[in-house]
PDB file of C-alpha atoms in Angstrom:
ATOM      1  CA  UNK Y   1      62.541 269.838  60.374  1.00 49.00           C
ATOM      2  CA  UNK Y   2      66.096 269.954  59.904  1.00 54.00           C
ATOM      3  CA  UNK Y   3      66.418 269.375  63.658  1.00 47.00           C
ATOM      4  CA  UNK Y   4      64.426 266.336  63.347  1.00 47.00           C
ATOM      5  CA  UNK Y   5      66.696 265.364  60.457  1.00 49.00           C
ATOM      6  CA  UNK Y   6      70.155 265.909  62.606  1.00 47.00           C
ATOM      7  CA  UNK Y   7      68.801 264.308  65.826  1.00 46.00           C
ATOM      8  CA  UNK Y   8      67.539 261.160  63.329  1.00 48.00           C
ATOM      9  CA  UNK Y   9      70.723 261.066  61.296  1.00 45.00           C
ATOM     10  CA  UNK Y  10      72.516 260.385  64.982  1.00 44.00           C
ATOM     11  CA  UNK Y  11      70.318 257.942  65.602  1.00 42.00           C
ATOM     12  CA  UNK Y  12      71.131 256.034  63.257  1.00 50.00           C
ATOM     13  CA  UNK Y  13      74.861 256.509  63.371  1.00 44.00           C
ATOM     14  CA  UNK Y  14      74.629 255.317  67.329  1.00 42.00           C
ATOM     15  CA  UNK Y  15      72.319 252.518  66.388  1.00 45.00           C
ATOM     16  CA  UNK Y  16      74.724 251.432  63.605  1.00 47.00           C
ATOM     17  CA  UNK Y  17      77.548 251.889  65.748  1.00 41.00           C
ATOM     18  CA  UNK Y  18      75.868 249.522  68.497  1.00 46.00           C
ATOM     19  CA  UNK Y  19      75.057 246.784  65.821  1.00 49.00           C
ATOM     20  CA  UNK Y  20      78.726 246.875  64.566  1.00 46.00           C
ATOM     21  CA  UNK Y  21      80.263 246.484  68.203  1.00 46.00           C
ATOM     22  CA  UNK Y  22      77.917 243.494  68.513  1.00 47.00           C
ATOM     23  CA  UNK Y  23      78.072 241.914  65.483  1.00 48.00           C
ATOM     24  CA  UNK Y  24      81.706 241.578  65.547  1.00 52.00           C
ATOM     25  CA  UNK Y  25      81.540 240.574  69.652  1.00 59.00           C
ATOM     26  CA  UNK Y  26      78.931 237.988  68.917  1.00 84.00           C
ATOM     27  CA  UNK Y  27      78.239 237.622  72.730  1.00 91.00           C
ATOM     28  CA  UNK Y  28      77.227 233.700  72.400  1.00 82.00           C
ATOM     29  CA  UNK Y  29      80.417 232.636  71.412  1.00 91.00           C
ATOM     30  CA  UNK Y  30      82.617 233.889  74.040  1.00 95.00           C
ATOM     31  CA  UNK Y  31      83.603 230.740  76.097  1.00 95.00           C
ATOM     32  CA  UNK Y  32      82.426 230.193  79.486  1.00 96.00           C
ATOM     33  CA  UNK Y  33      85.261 230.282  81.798  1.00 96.00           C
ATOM     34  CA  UNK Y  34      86.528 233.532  79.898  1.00 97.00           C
ATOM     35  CA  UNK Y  35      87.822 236.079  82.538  1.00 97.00           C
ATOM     36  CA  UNK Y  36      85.375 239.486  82.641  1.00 97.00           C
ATOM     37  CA  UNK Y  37      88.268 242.102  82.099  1.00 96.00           C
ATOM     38  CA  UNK Y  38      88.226 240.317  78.325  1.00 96.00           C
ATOM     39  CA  UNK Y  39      84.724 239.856  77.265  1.00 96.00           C
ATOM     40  CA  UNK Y  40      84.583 243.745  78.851  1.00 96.00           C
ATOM     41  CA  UNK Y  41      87.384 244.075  76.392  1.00 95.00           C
ATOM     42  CA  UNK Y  42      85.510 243.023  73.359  1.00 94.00           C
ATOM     43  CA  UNK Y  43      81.696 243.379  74.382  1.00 94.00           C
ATOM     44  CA  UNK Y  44      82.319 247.056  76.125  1.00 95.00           C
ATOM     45  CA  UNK Y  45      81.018 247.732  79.685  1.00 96.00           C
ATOM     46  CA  UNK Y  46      77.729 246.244  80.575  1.00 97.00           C
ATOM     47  CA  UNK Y  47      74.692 248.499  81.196  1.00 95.00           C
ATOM     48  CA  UNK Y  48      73.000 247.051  83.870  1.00 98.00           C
ATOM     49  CA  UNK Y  49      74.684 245.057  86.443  1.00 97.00           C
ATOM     50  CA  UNK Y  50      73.453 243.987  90.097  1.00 97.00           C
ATOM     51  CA  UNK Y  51      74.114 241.627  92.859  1.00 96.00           C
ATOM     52  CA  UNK Y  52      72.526 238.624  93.631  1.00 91.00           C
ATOM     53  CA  UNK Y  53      71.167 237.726  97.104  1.00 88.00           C
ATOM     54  CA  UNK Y  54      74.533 235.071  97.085  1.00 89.00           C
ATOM     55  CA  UNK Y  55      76.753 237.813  96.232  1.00 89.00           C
ATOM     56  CA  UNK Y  56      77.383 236.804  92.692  1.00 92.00           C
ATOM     57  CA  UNK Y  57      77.433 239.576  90.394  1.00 97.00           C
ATOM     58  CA  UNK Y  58      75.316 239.780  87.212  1.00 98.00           C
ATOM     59  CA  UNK Y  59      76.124 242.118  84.169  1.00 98.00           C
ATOM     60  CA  UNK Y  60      73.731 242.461  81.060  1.00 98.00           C
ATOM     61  CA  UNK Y  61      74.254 243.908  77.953  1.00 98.00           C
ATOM     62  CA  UNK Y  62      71.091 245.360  76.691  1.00 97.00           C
ATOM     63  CA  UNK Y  63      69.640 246.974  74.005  1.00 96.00           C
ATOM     64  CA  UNK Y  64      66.234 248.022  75.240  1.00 96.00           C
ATOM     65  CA  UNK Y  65      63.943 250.027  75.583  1.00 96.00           C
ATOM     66  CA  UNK Y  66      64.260 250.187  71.489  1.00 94.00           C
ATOM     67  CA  UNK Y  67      66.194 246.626  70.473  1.00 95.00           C
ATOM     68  CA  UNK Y  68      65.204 243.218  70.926  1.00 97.00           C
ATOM     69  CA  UNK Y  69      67.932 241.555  72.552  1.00 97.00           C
ATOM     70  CA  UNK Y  70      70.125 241.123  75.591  1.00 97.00           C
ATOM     71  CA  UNK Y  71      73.056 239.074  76.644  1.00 97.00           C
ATOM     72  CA  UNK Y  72      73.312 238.020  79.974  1.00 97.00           C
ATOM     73  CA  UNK Y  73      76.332 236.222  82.362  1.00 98.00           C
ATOM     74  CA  UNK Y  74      77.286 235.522  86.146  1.00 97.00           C
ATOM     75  CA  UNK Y  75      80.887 237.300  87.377  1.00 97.00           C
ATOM     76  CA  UNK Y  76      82.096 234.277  89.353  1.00 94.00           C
ATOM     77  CA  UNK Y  77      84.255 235.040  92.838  1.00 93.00           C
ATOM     78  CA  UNK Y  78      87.825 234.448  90.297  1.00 94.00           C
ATOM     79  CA  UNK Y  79      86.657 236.992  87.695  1.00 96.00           C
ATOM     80  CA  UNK Y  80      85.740 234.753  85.168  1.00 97.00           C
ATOM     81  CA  UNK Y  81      81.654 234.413  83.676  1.00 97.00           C
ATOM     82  CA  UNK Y  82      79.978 231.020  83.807  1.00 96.00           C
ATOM     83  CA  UNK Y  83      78.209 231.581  80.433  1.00 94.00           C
ATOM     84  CA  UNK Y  84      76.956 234.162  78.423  1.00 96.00           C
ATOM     85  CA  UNK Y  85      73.622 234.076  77.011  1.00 96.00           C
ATOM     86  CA  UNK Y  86      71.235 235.207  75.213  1.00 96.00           C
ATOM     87  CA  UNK Y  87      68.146 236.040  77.778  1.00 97.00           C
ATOM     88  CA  UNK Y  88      65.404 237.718  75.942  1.00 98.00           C
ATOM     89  CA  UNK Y  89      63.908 234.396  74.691  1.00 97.00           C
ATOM     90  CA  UNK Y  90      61.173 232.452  75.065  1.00 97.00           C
ATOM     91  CA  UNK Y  91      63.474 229.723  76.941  1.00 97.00           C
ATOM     92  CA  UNK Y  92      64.980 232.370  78.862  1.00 98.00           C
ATOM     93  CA  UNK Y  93      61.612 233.799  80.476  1.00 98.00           C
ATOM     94  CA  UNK Y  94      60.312 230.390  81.191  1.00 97.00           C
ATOM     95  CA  UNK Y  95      63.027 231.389  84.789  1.00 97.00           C
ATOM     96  CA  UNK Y  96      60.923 233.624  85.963  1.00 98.00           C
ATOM     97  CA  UNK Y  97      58.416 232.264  89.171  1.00 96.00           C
ATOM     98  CA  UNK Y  98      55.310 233.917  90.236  1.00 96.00           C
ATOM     99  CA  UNK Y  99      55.917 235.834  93.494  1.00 96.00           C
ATOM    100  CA  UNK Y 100      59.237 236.970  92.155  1.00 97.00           C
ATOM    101  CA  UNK Y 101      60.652 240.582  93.247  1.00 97.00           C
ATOM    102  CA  UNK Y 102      60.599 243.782  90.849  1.00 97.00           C
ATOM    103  CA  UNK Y 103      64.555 243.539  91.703  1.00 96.00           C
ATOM    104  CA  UNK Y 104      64.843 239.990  90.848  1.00 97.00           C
ATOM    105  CA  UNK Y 105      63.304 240.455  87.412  1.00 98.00           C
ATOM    106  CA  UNK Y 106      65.511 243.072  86.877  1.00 97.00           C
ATOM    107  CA  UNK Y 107      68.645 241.158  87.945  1.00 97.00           C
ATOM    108  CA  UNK Y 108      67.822 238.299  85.898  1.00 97.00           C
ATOM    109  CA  UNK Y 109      66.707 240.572  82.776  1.00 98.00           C
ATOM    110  CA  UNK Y 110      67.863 243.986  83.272  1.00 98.00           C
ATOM    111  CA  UNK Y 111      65.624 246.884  82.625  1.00 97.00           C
ATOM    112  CA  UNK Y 112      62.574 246.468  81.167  1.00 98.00           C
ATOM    113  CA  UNK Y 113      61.679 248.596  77.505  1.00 97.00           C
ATOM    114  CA  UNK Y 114      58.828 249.910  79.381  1.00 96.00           C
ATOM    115  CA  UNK Y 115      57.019 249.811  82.672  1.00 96.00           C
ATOM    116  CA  UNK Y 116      52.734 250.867  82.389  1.00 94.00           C
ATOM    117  CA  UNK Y 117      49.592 250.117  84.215  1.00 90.00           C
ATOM    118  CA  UNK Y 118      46.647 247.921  83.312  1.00 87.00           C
ATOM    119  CA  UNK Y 119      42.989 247.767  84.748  1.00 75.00           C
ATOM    120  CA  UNK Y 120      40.873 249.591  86.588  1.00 69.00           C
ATOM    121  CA  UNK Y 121      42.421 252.207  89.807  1.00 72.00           C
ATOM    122  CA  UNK Y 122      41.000 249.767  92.286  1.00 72.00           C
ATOM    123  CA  UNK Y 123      42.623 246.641  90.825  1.00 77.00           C
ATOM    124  CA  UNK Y 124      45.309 248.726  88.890  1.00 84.00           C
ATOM    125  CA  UNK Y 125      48.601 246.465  87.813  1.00 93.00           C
ATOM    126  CA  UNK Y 126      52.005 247.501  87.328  1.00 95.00           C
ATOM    127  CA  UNK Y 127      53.030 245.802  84.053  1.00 96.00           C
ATOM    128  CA  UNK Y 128      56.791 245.802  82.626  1.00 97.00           C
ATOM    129  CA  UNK Y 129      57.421 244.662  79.588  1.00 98.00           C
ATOM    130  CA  UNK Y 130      60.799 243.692  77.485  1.00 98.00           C
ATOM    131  CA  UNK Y 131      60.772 244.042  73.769  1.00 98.00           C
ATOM    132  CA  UNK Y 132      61.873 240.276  72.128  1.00 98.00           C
ATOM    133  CA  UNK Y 133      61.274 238.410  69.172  1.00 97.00           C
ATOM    134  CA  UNK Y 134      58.887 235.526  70.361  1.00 97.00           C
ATOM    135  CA  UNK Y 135      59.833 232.293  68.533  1.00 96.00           C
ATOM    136  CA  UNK Y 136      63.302 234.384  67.219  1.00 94.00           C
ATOM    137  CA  UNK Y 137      60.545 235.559  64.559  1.00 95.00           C
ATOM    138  CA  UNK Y 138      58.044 237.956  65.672  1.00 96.00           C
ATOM    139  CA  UNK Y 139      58.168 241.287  67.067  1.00 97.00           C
ATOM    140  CA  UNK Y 140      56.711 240.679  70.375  1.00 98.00           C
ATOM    141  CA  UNK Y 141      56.547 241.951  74.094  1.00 98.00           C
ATOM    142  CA  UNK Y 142      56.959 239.913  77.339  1.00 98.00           C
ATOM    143  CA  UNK Y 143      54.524 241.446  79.773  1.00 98.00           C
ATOM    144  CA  UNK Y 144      55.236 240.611  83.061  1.00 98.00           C
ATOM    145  CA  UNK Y 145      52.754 241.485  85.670  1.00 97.00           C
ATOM    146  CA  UNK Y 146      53.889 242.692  89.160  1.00 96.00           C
ATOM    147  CA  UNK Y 147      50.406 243.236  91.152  1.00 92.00           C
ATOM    148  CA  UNK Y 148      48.611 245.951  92.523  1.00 90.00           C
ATOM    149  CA  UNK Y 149      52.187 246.416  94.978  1.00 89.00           C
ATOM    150  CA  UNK Y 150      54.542 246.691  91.789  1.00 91.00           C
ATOM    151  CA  UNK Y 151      56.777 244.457  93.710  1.00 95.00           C
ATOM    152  CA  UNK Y 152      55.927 240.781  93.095  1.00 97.00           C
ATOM    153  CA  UNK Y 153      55.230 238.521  90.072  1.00 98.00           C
ATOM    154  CA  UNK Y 154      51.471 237.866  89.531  1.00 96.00           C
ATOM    155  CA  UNK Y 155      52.100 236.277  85.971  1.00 96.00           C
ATOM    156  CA  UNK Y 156      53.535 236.966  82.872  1.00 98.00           C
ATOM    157  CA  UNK Y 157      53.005 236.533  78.771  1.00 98.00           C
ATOM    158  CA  UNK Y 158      54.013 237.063  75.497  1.00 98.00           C
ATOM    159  CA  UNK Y 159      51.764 239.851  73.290  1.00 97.00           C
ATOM    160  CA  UNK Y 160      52.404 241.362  69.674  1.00 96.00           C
ATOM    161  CA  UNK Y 161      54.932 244.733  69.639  1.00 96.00           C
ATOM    162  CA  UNK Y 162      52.458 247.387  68.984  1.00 93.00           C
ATOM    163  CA  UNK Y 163      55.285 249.659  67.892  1.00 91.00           C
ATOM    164  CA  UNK Y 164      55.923 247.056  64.691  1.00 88.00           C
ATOM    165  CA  UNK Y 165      51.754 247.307  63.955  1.00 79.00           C
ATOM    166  CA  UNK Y 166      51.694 248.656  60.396  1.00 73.00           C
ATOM    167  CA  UNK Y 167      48.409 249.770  60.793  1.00 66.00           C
ATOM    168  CA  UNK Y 168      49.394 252.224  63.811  1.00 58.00           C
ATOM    169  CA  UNK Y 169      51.276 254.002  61.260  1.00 58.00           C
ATOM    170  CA  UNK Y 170      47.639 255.400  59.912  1.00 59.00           C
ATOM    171  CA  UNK Y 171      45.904 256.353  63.004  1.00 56.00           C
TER     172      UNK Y 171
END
């Protein structure tokens, strides 16, 4: 137990530690137009990043597979982001089209919290989903559907968090 106890206790420090960084960075109010060596500066280095198909670079700064949220920009040809955002939101998943890429999901969102399978083996789905809070309220879970190839966008919804179900806490 006292394993449990030390790997729990570091948790929390790390956790704490993340929401301090962020809370004093408050991502949304760094000006678009702001070069990327300073909102590095004060955000920290990204943990995702990719290129788009037109060579822009994207950099997220997320907090799943645990949090809720993610902030999101474009690193323009100068050096500077067009706009940082916040893009695990209702608003923000309205982007995505059916027939989208896994890698195109992934650019535009970053990683997802988790990535499972629904249905029967003959009609089996890959399903990702990204942890959010539907409506900024409730704990919820964008599942986003990427057919039997894992590759494309079939479609895509909101659900409850199971891992905030009170009851789960009694099975």
């Amino acid at each position: 137990m006292r394993g449990f106890a030390r790997r729990l206790a570091r948790l929390t420090i790390s956790l704490s530690a993340v929401g301090a960084l962020l809370a004093c960075a408050n991502p949304t109010q760094i000006a678009p137009g702001t070069p990327f060596n300073q909102v590095e500066a004060q955000m920290g280095q990204p943990n995702f990043e990719c290129v788009r198909p037109d060579g822009t670079r994207r950099v997220i700064w997320t907090m799943q597979p645990a949090g809720q949220f993610a902030w999101g920009a474009d690193v323009l040809p100068d050096g500077r982001i067009d706009q940082m955002q916040s893009i695990l939101t209702d608003a923000y998943f309205k982007r995505i089209s059916l027939g989208w890429t896994a890698d195109q999901v992934r650019c535009e969102f970053g990683p997802p919290a988790n990535i499972s399978g629904v249905g029967l083996p003959s009609v089996r789905e890959t399903v990702w989903a990204y942890r959010y809070k539907q409506s900024g309220v409730w704990n919820s879970l964008m599942y986003v559907y990427m057919g039997r190839d894992g590759n494309h966008v079939t479609r895509f919804h909101p659900g409850p968090d199971p891992e905030y179900d009170e009851d789960r806490l009694w099975r």
